[in-house]
Amino acid sequence: KLYSLSVKKDFSANLAGDVLFSTTQGENTKTLGNRLEVGVTPSMPLVGGVSGYTRLALGNKYTNGADANYYSVEPGVKFPIAGNLSGSLGYRWRSATSVANNDQTHTTRVGVAYNLTKVDAIGVRYDRVRGDNTQDNLALNYTRSF
C-alpha cells in the first residue's frame, strides 16, 4: 500500500516547487517505509499544447530505524487530450546518495487528469516501479494549486 501527500507551489509559469511525504506498507512483511522529499520542476512548452518537464528532488527514506538520503530525476511530458482532460508520461530514476544503501528504482508513470476548476484537478496515475523495489501502483489523486 502506498499513501502520499504533496504540496506544490508554482513560482512562475515554468517553475514549480513541491514537498512530498509518502508511506508504504509491504504486503507480506507489513514493514513501513516513509519518505520525505523536496523537489523543483522546470517546464517548457514544446509543440501543440505539449509541454516537457524535469522534476529534480532530494529526499530521506526512513525504514525501521534506518535513514538513507536519495535523489531523483524525472523527465516527462504533459499533453492535452480533450477539453479539461490531459495526460502525462514520465520516467523517474531514483537512487540513494550512498552506495551502501540498496535504494535504486526506475519508474515509468502514465496518468490522466481532469481540471475541475483553474486550481482543482482529479486524476489517476499508474506507476511501474522496478529495481531494488518492485511495485505496480495505481493512484487516485486530487490536486489543489496555490
Short mmCIF file of N, CA, C and O in Angstrom, two decimals:
data_model
loop_
_atom_site.label_atom_id
_atom_site.label_comp_id
_atom_site.label_asym_id
_atom_site.label_seq_id
_atom_site.Cartn_x
_atom_site.Cartn_y
_atom_site.Cartn_z
N LYS A 1 0.84 -1.17 0.00
CA LYS A 1 0.00 0.00 0.00
C LYS A 1 0.88 1.23 0.00
O LYS A 1 1.90 1.28 0.67
N LEU A 2 0.45 2.22 -0.75
CA LEU A 2 1.18 3.47 -0.85
C LEU A 2 0.22 4.61 -0.56
O LEU A 2 -0.87 4.67 -1.13
N TYR A 3 0.63 5.50 0.33
CA TYR A 3 -0.14 6.70 0.65
C TYR A 3 0.81 7.88 0.51
O TYR A 3 1.97 7.79 0.94
N SER A 4 0.33 8.96 -0.09
CA SER A 4 1.20 10.12 -0.22
C SER A 4 0.41 11.42 -0.13
O SER A 4 -0.79 11.45 -0.40
N LEU A 5 1.12 12.45 0.26
CA LEU A 5 0.58 13.79 0.34
C LEU A 5 1.65 14.73 -0.20
O LEU A 5 2.81 14.64 0.20
N SER A 6 1.24 15.60 -1.13
CA SER A 6 2.21 16.55 -1.65
C SER A 6 1.58 17.93 -1.74
O SER A 6 0.37 18.07 -1.91
N VAL A 7 2.43 18.93 -1.61
CA VAL A 7 2.03 20.32 -1.75
C VAL A 7 2.94 20.91 -2.81
O VAL A 7 4.16 20.76 -2.75
N LYS A 8 2.32 21.58 -3.80
CA LYS A 8 3.07 22.14 -4.91
C LYS A 8 2.77 23.62 -5.03
O LYS A 8 1.63 24.04 -4.88
N LYS A 9 3.80 24.40 -5.32
CA LYS A 9 3.65 25.85 -5.48
C LYS A 9 4.29 26.26 -6.80
O LYS A 9 5.45 25.96 -7.07
N ASP A 10 3.51 26.93 -7.65
CA ASP A 10 4.04 27.48 -8.89
C ASP A 10 4.73 28.80 -8.57
O ASP A 10 4.11 29.72 -8.05
N PHE A 11 6.02 28.89 -8.89
CA PHE A 11 6.77 30.12 -8.69
C PHE A 11 6.67 31.02 -9.92
O PHE A 11 6.77 32.24 -9.81
N SER A 12 6.50 30.41 -11.08
CA SER A 12 6.29 31.13 -12.33
C SER A 12 5.58 30.17 -13.28
O SER A 12 5.27 29.03 -12.90
N ALA A 13 5.34 30.60 -14.51
CA ALA A 13 4.65 29.74 -15.47
C ALA A 13 5.47 28.49 -15.79
O ALA A 13 4.90 27.46 -16.16
N ASN A 14 6.79 28.54 -15.61
CA ASN A 14 7.65 27.43 -15.99
C ASN A 14 8.50 26.87 -14.86
O ASN A 14 9.49 26.19 -15.11
N LEU A 15 8.14 27.18 -13.60
CA LEU A 15 8.92 26.67 -12.48
C LEU A 15 8.01 26.45 -11.27
O LEU A 15 7.27 27.35 -10.87
N ALA A 16 8.09 25.25 -10.70
CA ALA A 16 7.29 24.91 -9.52
C ALA A 16 8.18 24.21 -8.51
O ALA A 16 9.19 23.60 -8.84
N GLY A 17 7.78 24.30 -7.25
CA GLY A 17 8.45 23.60 -6.16
C GLY A 17 7.43 22.75 -5.42
O GLY A 17 6.23 23.03 -5.47
N ASP A 18 7.90 21.69 -4.77
CA ASP A 18 6.97 20.83 -4.05
C ASP A 18 7.64 20.14 -2.88
O ASP A 18 8.85 20.04 -2.81
N VAL A 19 6.80 19.69 -1.96
CA VAL A 19 7.21 18.85 -0.84
C VAL A 19 6.31 17.63 -0.87
O VAL A 19 5.09 17.75 -1.04
N LEU A 20 6.90 16.45 -0.73
CA LEU A 20 6.16 15.19 -0.81
C LEU A 20 6.45 14.32 0.40
O LEU A 20 7.61 14.15 0.78
N PHE A 21 5.40 13.80 1.01
CA PHE A 21 5.53 12.80 2.08
C PHE A 21 4.81 11.56 1.61
O PHE A 21 3.67 11.64 1.14
N SER A 22 5.45 10.40 1.70
CA SER A 22 4.78 9.15 1.33
C SER A 22 5.13 8.07 2.34
O SER A 22 6.17 8.09 2.99
N THR A 23 4.22 7.13 2.46
CA THR A 23 4.43 5.98 3.32
C THR A 23 3.96 4.72 2.59
O THR A 23 2.97 4.76 1.86
N THR A 24 4.70 3.65 2.75
CA THR A 24 4.34 2.37 2.13
C THR A 24 4.30 1.30 3.21
O THR A 24 4.96 1.40 4.25
N GLN A 25 3.52 0.28 2.93
CA GLN A 25 3.47 -0.90 3.81
C GLN A 25 3.62 -2.13 2.94
O GLN A 25 2.85 -2.31 1.99
N GLY A 26 4.62 -2.95 3.24
CA GLY A 26 4.85 -4.17 2.48
C GLY A 26 3.70 -5.14 2.62
O GLY A 26 3.16 -5.32 3.71
N GLU A 27 3.30 -5.77 1.51
CA GLU A 27 2.17 -6.69 1.54
C GLU A 27 2.44 -7.91 2.41
O GLU A 27 1.59 -8.32 3.18
N ASN A 28 3.62 -8.48 2.30
CA ASN A 28 3.94 -9.70 3.05
C ASN A 28 4.53 -9.42 4.42
O ASN A 28 4.16 -10.05 5.41
N THR A 29 5.47 -8.46 4.48
CA THR A 29 6.18 -8.21 5.73
C THR A 29 5.48 -7.22 6.64
O THR A 29 5.77 -7.15 7.82
N LYS A 30 4.59 -6.42 6.09
CA LYS A 30 3.88 -5.36 6.82
C LYS A 30 4.81 -4.29 7.37
O LYS A 30 4.44 -3.51 8.22
N THR A 31 6.08 -4.24 6.89
CA THR A 31 7.01 -3.21 7.33
C THR A 31 6.63 -1.86 6.72
O THR A 31 6.11 -1.80 5.60
N LEU A 32 6.88 -0.81 7.45
CA LEU A 32 6.56 0.54 7.00
C LEU A 32 7.81 1.23 6.47
O LEU A 32 8.90 1.04 7.00
N GLY A 33 7.64 2.03 5.45
CA GLY A 33 8.70 2.85 4.91
C GLY A 33 8.14 4.24 4.65
O GLY A 33 7.05 4.38 4.11
N ASN A 34 8.88 5.25 5.07
CA ASN A 34 8.43 6.64 4.89
C ASN A 34 9.47 7.41 4.10
O ASN A 34 10.67 7.17 4.25
N ARG A 35 9.00 8.34 3.30
CA ARG A 35 9.89 9.21 2.53
C ARG A 35 9.41 10.65 2.66
O ARG A 35 8.22 10.91 2.66
N LEU A 36 10.37 11.55 2.76
CA LEU A 36 10.10 12.98 2.76
C LEU A 36 11.05 13.58 1.75
O LEU A 36 12.27 13.39 1.85
N GLU A 37 10.51 14.28 0.75
CA GLU A 37 11.38 14.86 -0.26
C GLU A 37 10.92 16.25 -0.69
O GLU A 37 9.75 16.61 -0.54
N VAL A 38 11.89 17.00 -1.20
CA VAL A 38 11.66 18.35 -1.70
C VAL A 38 12.10 18.35 -3.16
O VAL A 38 13.17 17.85 -3.49
N GLY A 39 11.23 18.90 -4.02
CA GLY A 39 11.55 18.89 -5.44
C GLY A 39 11.34 20.24 -6.10
O GLY A 39 10.63 21.11 -5.59
N VAL A 40 11.95 20.38 -7.26
CA VAL A 40 11.77 21.55 -8.11
C VAL A 40 11.55 21.03 -9.53
O VAL A 40 12.17 20.06 -9.95
N THR A 41 10.60 21.68 -10.23
CA THR A 41 10.24 21.21 -11.57
C THR A 41 10.21 22.36 -12.57
O THR A 41 9.25 23.13 -12.60
N PRO A 42 11.26 22.50 -13.38
CA PRO A 42 11.18 23.42 -14.50
C PRO A 42 10.43 22.75 -15.64
O PRO A 42 10.49 21.53 -15.80
N SER A 43 9.70 23.54 -16.42
CA SER A 43 8.96 23.00 -17.57
C SER A 43 9.04 23.99 -18.72
O SER A 43 9.40 25.15 -18.54
N MET A 44 8.71 23.50 -19.90
CA MET A 44 8.72 24.37 -21.07
C MET A 44 7.74 23.86 -22.11
O MET A 44 7.57 22.65 -22.25
N PRO A 45 7.07 24.79 -22.81
CA PRO A 45 6.18 24.36 -23.89
C PRO A 45 6.99 23.76 -25.04
O PRO A 45 8.09 24.25 -25.34
N LEU A 46 6.46 22.71 -25.64
CA LEU A 46 7.15 22.07 -26.77
C LEU A 46 6.43 22.39 -28.08
O LEU A 46 6.81 23.29 -28.79
N VAL A 47 5.34 21.66 -28.36
CA VAL A 47 4.60 21.90 -29.59
C VAL A 47 3.15 21.44 -29.40
O VAL A 47 2.89 20.45 -28.70
N GLY A 48 2.21 22.18 -29.96
CA GLY A 48 0.81 21.76 -29.95
C GLY A 48 0.20 21.54 -28.59
O GLY A 48 -0.58 20.60 -28.42
N GLY A 49 0.53 22.35 -27.61
CA GLY A 49 -0.02 22.18 -26.27
C GLY A 49 0.74 21.19 -25.41
O GLY A 49 0.46 21.02 -24.23
N VAL A 50 1.71 20.49 -25.98
CA VAL A 50 2.55 19.54 -25.24
C VAL A 50 3.64 20.31 -24.51
O VAL A 50 4.25 21.21 -25.08
N SER A 51 3.86 19.98 -23.25
CA SER A 51 4.95 20.60 -22.50
C SER A 51 5.86 19.52 -21.92
O SER A 51 5.42 18.42 -21.61
N GLY A 52 7.13 19.86 -21.81
CA GLY A 52 8.10 18.96 -21.21
C GLY A 52 8.48 19.45 -19.83
O GLY A 52 8.40 20.64 -19.53
N TYR A 53 8.84 18.53 -18.96
CA TYR A 53 9.25 18.90 -17.61
C TYR A 53 10.36 17.97 -17.15
O TYR A 53 10.55 16.87 -17.68
N THR A 54 11.10 18.41 -16.15
CA THR A 54 12.08 17.56 -15.46
C THR A 54 12.01 17.90 -13.98
O THR A 54 12.34 19.01 -13.58
N ARG A 55 11.54 16.94 -13.18
CA ARG A 55 11.49 17.14 -11.73
C ARG A 55 12.79 16.64 -11.12
O ARG A 55 13.22 15.51 -11.38
N LEU A 56 13.42 17.47 -10.30
CA LEU A 56 14.64 17.12 -9.58
C LEU A 56 14.30 17.16 -8.09
O LEU A 56 13.68 18.11 -7.62
N ALA A 57 14.68 16.12 -7.35
CA ALA A 57 14.29 16.05 -5.94
C ALA A 57 15.41 15.46 -5.09
O ALA A 57 16.20 14.64 -5.55
N LEU A 58 15.42 15.89 -3.83
CA LEU A 58 16.27 15.32 -2.78
C LEU A 58 15.35 14.85 -1.67
O LEU A 58 14.36 15.52 -1.36
N GLY A 59 15.68 13.71 -1.08
CA GLY A 59 14.81 13.20 -0.03
C GLY A 59 15.52 12.34 0.98
O GLY A 59 16.71 12.08 0.89
N ASN A 60 14.73 11.89 1.96
CA ASN A 60 15.21 11.00 3.00
C ASN A 60 14.21 9.87 3.16
O ASN A 60 13.01 10.10 3.21
N LYS A 61 14.74 8.65 3.24
CA LYS A 61 13.92 7.45 3.43
C LYS A 61 14.14 6.95 4.84
O LYS A 61 15.27 6.80 5.30
N TYR A 62 13.03 6.71 5.55
CA TYR A 62 13.07 6.20 6.92
C TYR A 62 12.42 4.82 6.91
O TYR A 62 11.24 4.70 6.62
N THR A 63 13.18 3.78 7.24
CA THR A 63 12.63 2.42 7.27
C THR A 63 13.15 1.69 8.50
O THR A 63 14.34 1.47 8.62
N ASN A 64 12.25 1.35 9.41
CA ASN A 64 12.60 0.57 10.60
C ASN A 64 13.86 1.09 11.30
O ASN A 64 14.77 0.34 11.59
N GLY A 65 13.91 2.40 11.52
CA GLY A 65 15.03 2.99 12.25
C GLY A 65 16.23 3.35 11.41
O GLY A 65 17.17 3.95 11.91
N ALA A 66 16.25 2.97 10.13
CA ALA A 66 17.39 3.29 9.27
C ALA A 66 17.03 4.47 8.36
O ALA A 66 15.97 4.49 7.76
N ASP A 67 17.91 5.45 8.29
CA ASP A 67 17.71 6.61 7.43
C ASP A 67 18.64 6.51 6.23
O ASP A 67 19.77 6.04 6.36
N ALA A 68 18.17 6.97 5.09
CA ALA A 68 19.01 6.99 3.89
C ALA A 68 18.59 8.18 3.02
O ALA A 68 17.41 8.38 2.77
N ASN A 69 19.57 8.95 2.58
CA ASN A 69 19.30 10.05 1.66
C ASN A 69 19.28 9.54 0.23
O ASN A 69 19.95 8.57 -0.11
N TYR A 70 18.51 10.22 -0.63
CA TYR A 70 18.42 9.84 -2.04
C TYR A 70 18.12 11.06 -2.88
O TYR A 70 17.79 12.13 -2.38
N TYR A 71 18.26 10.88 -4.18
CA TYR A 71 17.89 11.92 -5.14
C TYR A 71 17.10 11.26 -6.26
O TYR A 71 17.16 10.04 -6.47
N SER A 72 16.34 12.07 -6.99
CA SER A 72 15.61 11.52 -8.14
C SER A 72 15.56 12.55 -9.26
O SER A 72 15.61 13.76 -9.03
N VAL A 73 15.47 12.02 -10.47
CA VAL A 73 15.34 12.82 -11.68
C VAL A 73 14.18 12.22 -12.47
O VAL A 73 14.16 11.01 -12.70
N GLU A 74 13.22 13.08 -12.85
CA GLU A 74 12.06 12.58 -13.58
C GLU A 74 11.74 13.49 -14.77
O GLU A 74 11.08 14.52 -14.63
N PRO A 75 12.20 13.13 -15.97
CA PRO A 75 11.77 13.86 -17.16
C PRO A 75 10.42 13.31 -17.64
O PRO A 75 10.09 12.14 -17.39
N GLY A 76 9.64 14.16 -18.28
CA GLY A 76 8.36 13.70 -18.80
C GLY A 76 7.69 14.73 -19.67
O GLY A 76 8.23 15.82 -19.92
N VAL A 77 6.50 14.38 -20.14
CA VAL A 77 5.70 15.28 -20.96
C VAL A 77 4.27 15.29 -20.44
O VAL A 77 3.78 14.30 -19.88
N LYS A 78 3.62 16.43 -20.62
CA LYS A 78 2.19 16.58 -20.33
C LYS A 78 1.54 17.04 -21.63
O LYS A 78 2.12 17.83 -22.38
N PHE A 79 0.32 16.53 -21.89
CA PHE A 79 -0.31 16.83 -23.16
C PHE A 79 -1.83 16.90 -23.01
O PHE A 79 -2.41 16.21 -22.18
N PRO A 80 -2.47 17.77 -23.82
CA PRO A 80 -3.92 17.87 -23.77
C PRO A 80 -4.54 16.66 -24.47
O PRO A 80 -3.99 16.14 -25.45
N ILE A 81 -5.68 16.20 -23.96
CA ILE A 81 -6.42 15.11 -24.61
C ILE A 81 -7.69 15.69 -25.23
O ILE A 81 -7.89 15.61 -26.44
N ALA A 82 -8.55 16.26 -24.40
CA ALA A 82 -9.78 16.90 -24.89
C ALA A 82 -10.35 17.76 -23.77
O ALA A 82 -10.47 17.30 -22.64
N GLY A 83 -10.70 18.99 -24.09
CA GLY A 83 -11.30 19.88 -23.09
C GLY A 83 -10.43 20.02 -21.86
O GLY A 83 -9.26 20.40 -21.95
N ASN A 84 -10.97 19.69 -20.69
CA ASN A 84 -10.24 19.79 -19.42
C ASN A 84 -9.45 18.54 -19.08
O ASN A 84 -8.90 18.42 -17.99
N LEU A 85 -9.40 17.57 -19.98
CA LEU A 85 -8.71 16.30 -19.74
C LEU A 85 -7.31 16.35 -20.35
O LEU A 85 -7.13 16.75 -21.50
N SER A 86 -6.32 15.97 -19.53
CA SER A 86 -4.93 15.97 -20.01
C SER A 86 -4.25 14.67 -19.60
O SER A 86 -4.73 13.94 -18.73
N GLY A 87 -3.13 14.39 -20.23
CA GLY A 87 -2.37 13.18 -19.92
C GLY A 87 -0.93 13.51 -19.60
O GLY A 87 -0.45 14.61 -19.88
N SER A 88 -0.24 12.55 -19.01
CA SER A 88 1.18 12.72 -18.71
C SER A 88 1.89 11.38 -18.84
O SER A 88 1.31 10.32 -18.63
N LEU A 89 3.15 11.46 -19.21
CA LEU A 89 4.01 10.30 -19.33
C LEU A 89 5.38 10.69 -18.82
O LEU A 89 5.94 11.71 -19.25
N GLY A 90 5.92 9.93 -17.86
CA GLY A 90 7.20 10.28 -17.27
C GLY A 90 8.01 9.05 -16.91
O GLY A 90 7.50 7.93 -16.88
N TYR A 91 9.29 9.29 -16.65
CA TYR A 91 10.21 8.22 -16.23
C TYR A 91 11.05 8.77 -15.09
O TYR A 91 11.74 9.79 -15.25
N ARG A 92 10.97 8.12 -13.91
CA ARG A 92 11.73 8.59 -12.75
C ARG A 92 12.88 7.62 -12.45
O ARG A 92 12.68 6.41 -12.38
N TRP A 93 14.05 8.18 -12.24
CA TRP A 93 15.20 7.42 -11.78
C TRP A 93 15.53 7.92 -10.39
O TRP A 93 15.75 9.11 -10.19
N ARG A 94 15.49 7.00 -9.40
CA ARG A 94 15.76 7.38 -8.01
C ARG A 94 16.89 6.52 -7.49
O ARG A 94 16.91 5.31 -7.71
N SER A 95 17.84 7.14 -6.76
CA SER A 95 18.99 6.40 -6.25
C SER A 95 19.45 6.98 -4.92
O SER A 95 19.39 8.19 -4.70
N ALA A 96 19.92 6.10 -4.05
CA ALA A 96 20.48 6.52 -2.77
C ALA A 96 21.76 7.30 -3.02
O ALA A 96 22.48 7.04 -3.99
N THR A 97 22.06 8.26 -2.14
CA THR A 97 23.29 9.02 -2.28
C THR A 97 24.51 8.22 -1.83
O THR A 97 25.62 8.57 -2.15
N SER A 98 24.30 7.14 -1.08
CA SER A 98 25.38 6.27 -0.62
C SER A 98 25.22 4.90 -1.27
O SER A 98 24.12 4.32 -1.25
N VAL A 99 26.30 4.36 -1.82
CA VAL A 99 26.24 3.04 -2.44
C VAL A 99 26.01 1.93 -1.41
O VAL A 99 25.68 0.80 -1.77
N ALA A 100 26.16 2.25 -0.12
CA ALA A 100 25.91 1.25 0.93
C ALA A 100 24.42 0.94 1.07
O ALA A 100 24.06 -0.08 1.65
N ASN A 101 23.56 1.81 0.54
CA ASN A 101 22.11 1.61 0.64
C ASN A 101 21.57 1.07 -0.68
O ASN A 101 21.83 1.62 -1.74
N ASN A 102 20.81 -0.02 -0.60
CA ASN A 102 20.16 -0.57 -1.79
C ASN A 102 18.83 0.15 -1.99
O ASN A 102 17.81 -0.27 -1.48
N ASP A 103 18.87 1.24 -2.74
CA ASP A 103 17.66 2.01 -2.97
C ASP A 103 17.76 2.68 -4.32
O ASP A 103 17.94 3.89 -4.42
N GLN A 104 17.69 1.88 -5.37
CA GLN A 104 17.69 2.43 -6.71
C GLN A 104 16.49 1.86 -7.45
O GLN A 104 16.33 0.63 -7.51
N THR A 105 15.65 2.72 -7.99
CA THR A 105 14.48 2.27 -8.73
C THR A 105 14.33 3.07 -10.02
O THR A 105 14.81 4.19 -10.15
N HIS A 106 13.62 2.45 -10.96
CA HIS A 106 13.27 3.05 -12.24
C HIS A 106 11.76 2.94 -12.35
O HIS A 106 11.20 1.84 -12.28
N THR A 107 11.09 4.08 -12.51
CA THR A 107 9.62 4.10 -12.51
C THR A 107 9.10 4.70 -13.81
O THR A 107 9.48 5.82 -14.17
N THR A 108 8.23 3.98 -14.46
CA THR A 108 7.50 4.50 -15.61
C THR A 108 6.14 4.96 -15.11
O THR A 108 5.46 4.21 -14.41
N ARG A 109 5.75 6.19 -15.46
CA ARG A 109 4.50 6.77 -14.97
C ARG A 109 3.62 7.18 -16.15
O ARG A 109 4.07 7.84 -17.07
N VAL A 110 2.32 6.82 -16.04
CA VAL A 110 1.32 7.21 -17.03
C VAL A 110 0.11 7.70 -16.25
O VAL A 110 -0.34 7.03 -15.32
N GLY A 111 -0.40 8.88 -16.61
CA GLY A 111 -1.53 9.42 -15.87
C GLY A 111 -2.46 10.25 -16.72
O GLY A 111 -2.11 10.69 -17.82
N VAL A 112 -3.67 10.44 -16.20
CA VAL A 112 -4.64 11.36 -16.78
C VAL A 112 -5.19 12.21 -15.65
O VAL A 112 -5.28 11.77 -14.50
N ALA A 113 -5.54 13.46 -15.99
CA ALA A 113 -6.09 14.39 -15.00
C ALA A 113 -7.22 15.18 -15.65
O ALA A 113 -7.20 15.45 -16.85
N TYR A 114 -8.18 15.55 -14.83
CA TYR A 114 -9.30 16.36 -15.28
C TYR A 114 -9.36 17.61 -14.42
O TYR A 114 -9.47 17.53 -13.19
N ASN A 115 -9.27 18.79 -15.05
CA ASN A 115 -9.34 20.06 -14.34
C ASN A 115 -10.80 20.38 -14.01
O ASN A 115 -11.60 20.62 -14.91
N LEU A 116 -11.11 20.37 -12.71
CA LEU A 116 -12.46 20.74 -12.26
C LEU A 116 -12.65 22.25 -12.30
O LEU A 116 -13.71 22.75 -12.66
N THR A 117 -11.61 22.97 -11.86
CA THR A 117 -11.57 24.43 -11.88
C THR A 117 -10.15 24.84 -12.28
O THR A 117 -9.32 23.99 -12.58
N LYS A 118 -9.85 26.14 -12.20
CA LYS A 118 -8.49 26.60 -12.51
C LYS A 118 -7.48 26.11 -11.49
O LYS A 118 -6.28 26.05 -11.77
N VAL A 119 -7.92 25.78 -10.27
CA VAL A 119 -6.99 25.36 -9.22
C VAL A 119 -7.25 23.95 -8.70
O VAL A 119 -6.49 23.46 -7.87
N ASP A 120 -8.29 23.28 -9.15
CA ASP A 120 -8.63 21.94 -8.65
C ASP A 120 -8.64 20.92 -9.79
O ASP A 120 -9.21 21.18 -10.85
N ALA A 121 -8.01 19.77 -9.54
CA ALA A 121 -7.98 18.69 -10.53
C ALA A 121 -8.06 17.34 -9.84
O ALA A 121 -7.63 17.19 -8.69
N ILE A 122 -8.62 16.37 -10.54
CA ILE A 122 -8.62 14.99 -10.07
C ILE A 122 -7.93 14.15 -11.13
O ILE A 122 -7.88 14.54 -12.30
N GLY A 123 -7.36 13.04 -10.72
CA GLY A 123 -6.65 12.23 -11.70
C GLY A 123 -6.40 10.81 -11.24
O GLY A 123 -6.70 10.44 -10.10
N VAL A 124 -5.86 10.04 -12.14
CA VAL A 124 -5.44 8.67 -11.86
C VAL A 124 -4.08 8.47 -12.52
O VAL A 124 -3.80 9.02 -13.59
N ARG A 125 -3.19 7.73 -11.83
CA ARG A 125 -1.84 7.50 -12.34
C ARG A 125 -1.43 6.07 -12.06
O ARG A 125 -1.72 5.52 -11.00
N TYR A 126 -0.74 5.47 -13.01
CA TYR A 126 -0.17 4.13 -12.85
C TYR A 126 1.34 4.26 -12.83
O TYR A 126 1.93 4.88 -13.72
N ASP A 127 1.98 3.69 -11.80
CA ASP A 127 3.43 3.66 -11.67
C ASP A 127 3.91 2.21 -11.75
O ASP A 127 3.44 1.36 -10.99
N ARG A 128 4.86 1.96 -12.64
CA ARG A 128 5.51 0.65 -12.72
C ARG A 128 6.93 0.84 -12.19
O ARG A 128 7.77 1.45 -12.84
N VAL A 129 7.18 0.35 -10.97
CA VAL A 129 8.46 0.54 -10.27
C VAL A 129 9.28 -0.74 -10.37
O VAL A 129 8.78 -1.82 -10.02
N ARG A 130 10.53 -0.61 -10.81
CA ARG A 130 11.43 -1.75 -10.88
C ARG A 130 12.79 -1.33 -10.35
O ARG A 130 13.18 -0.17 -10.41
N GLY A 131 13.55 -2.30 -9.85
CA GLY A 131 14.88 -2.03 -9.29
C GLY A 131 15.00 -2.74 -7.97
O GLY A 131 14.61 -3.89 -7.82
N ASP A 132 15.53 -2.03 -6.95
CA ASP A 132 15.65 -2.61 -5.62
C ASP A 132 14.29 -2.82 -4.98
O ASP A 132 14.17 -3.50 -3.96
N ASN A 133 13.27 -2.23 -5.56
CA ASN A 133 11.90 -2.38 -5.09
C ASN A 133 11.04 -2.62 -6.32
O ASN A 133 11.21 -1.96 -7.33
N THR A 134 10.11 -3.57 -6.25
CA THR A 134 9.22 -3.85 -7.37
C THR A 134 7.79 -3.63 -6.93
O THR A 134 7.32 -4.27 -5.99
N GLN A 135 7.12 -2.68 -7.59
CA GLN A 135 5.73 -2.37 -7.26
C GLN A 135 4.99 -1.97 -8.53
O GLN A 135 5.58 -1.43 -9.46
N ASP A 136 3.71 -2.22 -8.53
CA ASP A 136 2.79 -1.69 -9.53
C ASP A 136 1.74 -0.93 -8.74
O ASP A 136 0.96 -1.53 -8.01
N ASN A 137 1.73 0.40 -8.87
CA ASN A 137 0.85 1.24 -8.06
C ASN A 137 -0.17 1.96 -8.93
O ASN A 137 0.17 2.51 -9.97
N LEU A 138 -1.40 1.95 -8.48
CA LEU A 138 -2.46 2.74 -9.10
C LEU A 138 -2.85 3.80 -8.09
O LEU A 138 -3.20 3.49 -6.96
N ALA A 139 -2.74 5.07 -8.49
CA ALA A 139 -3.00 6.17 -7.56
C ALA A 139 -4.16 7.03 -8.05
O ALA A 139 -4.21 7.39 -9.23
N LEU A 140 -5.08 7.32 -7.16
CA LEU A 140 -6.11 8.32 -7.41
C LEU A 140 -5.65 9.58 -6.71
O LEU A 140 -5.17 9.52 -5.58
N ASN A 141 -5.77 10.73 -7.37
CA ASN A 141 -5.26 11.93 -6.74
C ASN A 141 -6.17 13.13 -6.95
O ASN A 141 -6.95 13.18 -7.89
N TYR A 142 -6.05 14.04 -6.01
CA TYR A 142 -6.69 15.33 -6.07
C TYR A 142 -5.60 16.37 -5.91
O TYR A 142 -4.75 16.25 -5.03
N THR A 143 -5.61 17.37 -6.77
CA THR A 143 -4.60 18.41 -6.72
C THR A 143 -5.26 19.77 -6.55
O THR A 143 -6.21 20.09 -7.28
N ARG A 144 -4.75 20.54 -5.62
CA ARG A 144 -5.20 21.93 -5.43
C ARG A 144 -3.97 22.80 -5.58
O ARG A 144 -2.98 22.66 -4.86
N SER A 145 -4.01 23.67 -6.56
CA SER A 145 -2.88 24.57 -6.81
C SER A 145 -3.05 25.86 -6.03
O SER A 145 -4.17 26.34 -5.86
N PHE A 146 -1.94 26.42 -5.57
CA PHE A 146 -1.96 27.65 -4.78
C PHE A 146 -1.31 28.76 -5.56
O PHE A 146 -0.43 28.58 -6.31
#
